[in-house]
């Protein structure tokens, strides 16, 4: 059945959002370009992008609700249903997965008793898998409201979500101190983070990311970067010389006298 038009915001909320939206729109020569930050703005209001929020964006930018919906449903950063105060994203792309990301995600689902994209009963944590957190050199990586928690293990990730649910302070490996998902959405809409010291704590790439750059600039090789998961100092022992099964010689038709490869033919023959 066709849906009725989305209800409007209450008058006081509408007035406040309109003032913010005009400030955002004024930054762009073409108002249509302001759609992405406006979607973050309405997400900061309710914690997800509602039909009311999409109607508001459409009216402010003179777009159809279909045009706004097409964008809101394309980008996974926009939530289409209520979310928790903390969006916990576990990278399950190739490198993070093989380094433990798959195990972390599976265990967090069991530990929190939620599935992918679901929220805990207390409304604190929404869990989801992320295709890439763009931090492969710190794998496996977990992000909370888009802040990095590097070199995670199953146990450290469980402690992390337990601390979030208990209201205890947690510090990202890199980046600004955590804030709620609604507060994060407002920052992504382009409004300043007014928390004391938050901007200065933004940080940059970590040591593991900068090794190649320093070598390319002719600097001396830095000390070895050791994962916090490793106990003690790095070992100087030489790696084992025994090849893995992938390196060992394999029997092929060219090397097996019982199964010769036969004559080589030209393409198409």
Tab-separated table of C-alpha atoms in Angstrom, residues 86-233:
chain	number	residue	atom	x	y	z
A	86	UNK	CA	27.587	3.549	19.800
A	87	UNK	CA	27.929	2.080	16.333
A	88	UNK	CA	30.473	-0.743	16.622
A	89	UNK	CA	31.823	-1.761	13.222
A	90	UNK	CA	34.071	-4.799	12.883
A	91	UNK	CA	36.127	-4.945	9.698
A	92	UNK	CA	35.627	-8.307	7.983
A	93	UNK	CA	37.469	-7.494	4.772
A	94	UNK	CA	40.291	-9.802	3.731
A	95	UNK	CA	43.241	-8.720	5.882
A	96	UNK	CA	41.286	-7.942	9.039
A	97	UNK	CA	39.297	-11.148	8.571
A	98	UNK	CA	42.333	-13.433	8.440
A	99	UNK	CA	43.966	-11.538	11.320
A	100	UNK	CA	40.959	-12.200	13.540
A	101	UNK	CA	38.162	-9.902	12.397
A	102	UNK	CA	35.811	-12.751	11.526
A	103	UNK	CA	36.343	-14.308	14.959
A	104	UNK	CA	35.765	-10.950	16.667
A	105	UNK	CA	32.529	-10.319	14.783
A	106	UNK	CA	31.215	-13.822	15.441
A	107	UNK	CA	32.009	-13.616	19.151
A	108	UNK	CA	30.514	-10.128	19.549
A	109	UNK	CA	27.273	-11.340	18.006
A	110	UNK	CA	27.139	-14.119	20.581
A	111	UNK	CA	28.295	-11.896	23.444
A	112	UNK	CA	25.807	-9.091	22.702
A	113	UNK	CA	23.054	-11.463	21.534
A	114	UNK	CA	22.469	-9.438	18.349
A	115	UNK	CA	22.905	-10.014	14.648
A	116	UNK	CA	24.455	-7.812	12.000
A	117	UNK	CA	22.907	-4.347	12.066
A	118	UNK	CA	20.989	-5.034	15.271
A	119	UNK	CA	20.994	-3.084	18.532
A	120	UNK	CA	21.289	-4.331	22.097
A	121	UNK	CA	18.161	-4.194	24.243
A	122	UNK	CA	19.560	-1.320	26.309
A	123	UNK	CA	19.955	0.786	23.153
A	124	UNK	CA	23.661	1.289	23.746
A	125	UNK	CA	25.420	-0.674	20.984
A	126	UNK	CA	24.612	-1.403	17.362
A	127	UNK	CA	26.863	-4.055	15.844
A	128	UNK	CA	27.711	-4.346	12.164
A	129	UNK	CA	30.415	-5.726	9.934
A	130	UNK	CA	32.384	-3.242	7.837
A	131	UNK	CA	33.905	-4.101	4.483
A	132	UNK	CA	36.983	-1.937	5.069
A	133	UNK	CA	38.039	0.458	7.812
A	134	UNK	CA	41.010	1.724	5.734
A	135	UNK	CA	43.480	0.710	8.450
A	136	UNK	CA	44.887	-2.573	7.179
A	137	UNK	CA	48.251	-2.017	8.849
A	138	UNK	CA	46.522	-2.169	12.243
A	139	UNK	CA	44.410	-5.238	11.545
A	140	UNK	CA	42.107	-6.397	12.955
A	141	UNK	CA	40.374	-3.042	13.448
A	142	UNK	CA	37.118	-2.144	15.184
A	143	UNK	CA	35.556	1.291	14.827
A	144	UNK	CA	33.186	2.934	17.305
A	145	UNK	CA	31.303	5.890	15.855
A	146	UNK	CA	34.063	6.057	13.211
A	147	UNK	CA	36.946	6.259	15.717
A	148	UNK	CA	39.726	3.645	15.496
A	149	UNK	CA	40.381	0.813	17.921
A	150	UNK	CA	43.407	-0.923	16.418
A	151	UNK	CA	44.969	-4.366	16.832
A	152	UNK	CA	41.925	-5.855	18.498
A	153	UNK	CA	41.452	-9.352	19.844
A	154	UNK	CA	38.286	-11.206	20.744
A	155	UNK	CA	38.804	-10.446	24.429
A	156	UNK	CA	39.702	-6.759	23.969
A	157	UNK	CA	36.662	-6.252	21.723
A	158	UNK	CA	34.396	-7.834	24.336
A	159	UNK	CA	35.833	-5.553	27.022
A	160	UNK	CA	35.280	-2.596	24.709
A	161	UNK	CA	31.562	-3.215	24.192
A	162	UNK	CA	31.098	-4.040	27.887
A	163	UNK	CA	32.669	-0.706	28.835
A	164	UNK	CA	30.464	1.135	26.349
A	165	UNK	CA	27.328	-0.445	27.748
A	166	UNK	CA	28.414	0.255	31.327
A	167	UNK	CA	29.123	3.923	30.591
A	168	UNK	CA	32.825	3.637	31.313
A	169	UNK	CA	35.248	5.921	29.453
A	170	UNK	CA	37.065	4.291	26.557
A	171	UNK	CA	39.854	5.899	24.570
A	172	UNK	CA	40.309	5.297	20.820
A	173	UNK	CA	43.728	4.201	19.605
A	174	UNK	CA	43.813	7.236	17.335
A	175	UNK	CA	41.506	10.201	16.905
A	176	UNK	CA	39.205	12.281	19.039
A	177	UNK	CA	37.528	11.079	22.232
A	178	UNK	CA	34.283	9.214	21.705
A	179	UNK	CA	30.927	10.947	21.578
A	180	UNK	CA	27.469	9.550	20.900
A	181	UNK	CA	26.324	8.584	17.434
A	182	UNK	CA	24.005	11.595	17.217
A	183	UNK	CA	26.862	13.920	18.165
A	184	UNK	CA	29.098	12.231	15.587
A	185	UNK	CA	26.438	12.760	12.908
A	186	UNK	CA	26.277	16.476	13.656
A	187	UNK	CA	30.054	16.767	13.317
A	188	UNK	CA	29.854	14.946	9.977
A	189	UNK	CA	27.210	17.468	8.920
A	190	UNK	CA	29.980	20.050	9.107
A	191	UNK	CA	29.458	21.644	12.503
A	192	UNK	CA	32.477	22.143	14.787
A	193	UNK	CA	33.278	19.766	17.587
A	194	UNK	CA	33.101	22.122	20.555
A	195	UNK	CA	34.448	19.653	23.126
A	196	UNK	CA	37.674	20.951	24.708
A	197	UNK	CA	40.720	19.326	23.106
A	198	UNK	CA	38.714	17.183	20.677
A	199	UNK	CA	40.098	18.785	17.520
A	200	UNK	CA	43.691	18.666	18.765
A	201	UNK	CA	43.243	14.977	19.592
A	202	UNK	CA	42.269	14.201	16.002
A	203	UNK	CA	45.720	12.745	15.393
A	204	UNK	CA	47.031	11.356	12.134
A	205	UNK	CA	48.321	8.138	10.659
A	206	UNK	CA	50.014	5.830	13.129
A	207	UNK	CA	53.639	4.642	13.036
A	208	UNK	CA	52.856	1.508	11.019
A	209	UNK	CA	51.312	3.664	8.281
A	210	UNK	CA	54.321	5.974	8.017
A	211	UNK	CA	57.160	3.446	7.765
A	212	UNK	CA	57.157	3.343	3.952
A	213	UNK	CA	56.959	7.139	3.679
A	214	UNK	CA	59.951	7.614	5.955
A	215	UNK	CA	62.034	5.105	4.053
A	216	UNK	CA	61.080	6.760	0.743
A	217	UNK	CA	62.289	10.103	2.122
A	218	UNK	CA	65.678	8.547	2.923
A	219	UNK	CA	65.243	8.469	6.662
A	220	UNK	CA	66.799	5.674	8.649
A	221	UNK	CA	64.659	2.654	9.198
A	222	UNK	CA	62.580	3.050	12.351
A	223	UNK	CA	62.306	0.413	15.019
A	224	UNK	CA	60.081	-2.517	14.351
A	225	UNK	CA	56.394	-1.865	14.911
A	226	UNK	CA	55.065	-4.476	17.295
A	227	UNK	CA	51.379	-5.173	17.731
A	228	UNK	CA	50.055	-4.639	21.260
A	229	UNK	CA	48.772	-8.191	20.995
A	230	UNK	CA	52.342	-9.504	21.027
A	231	UNK	CA	53.854	-10.204	24.416
A	232	UNK	CA	57.314	-8.835	25.147
A	233	UNK	CA	59.860	-7.422	22.736
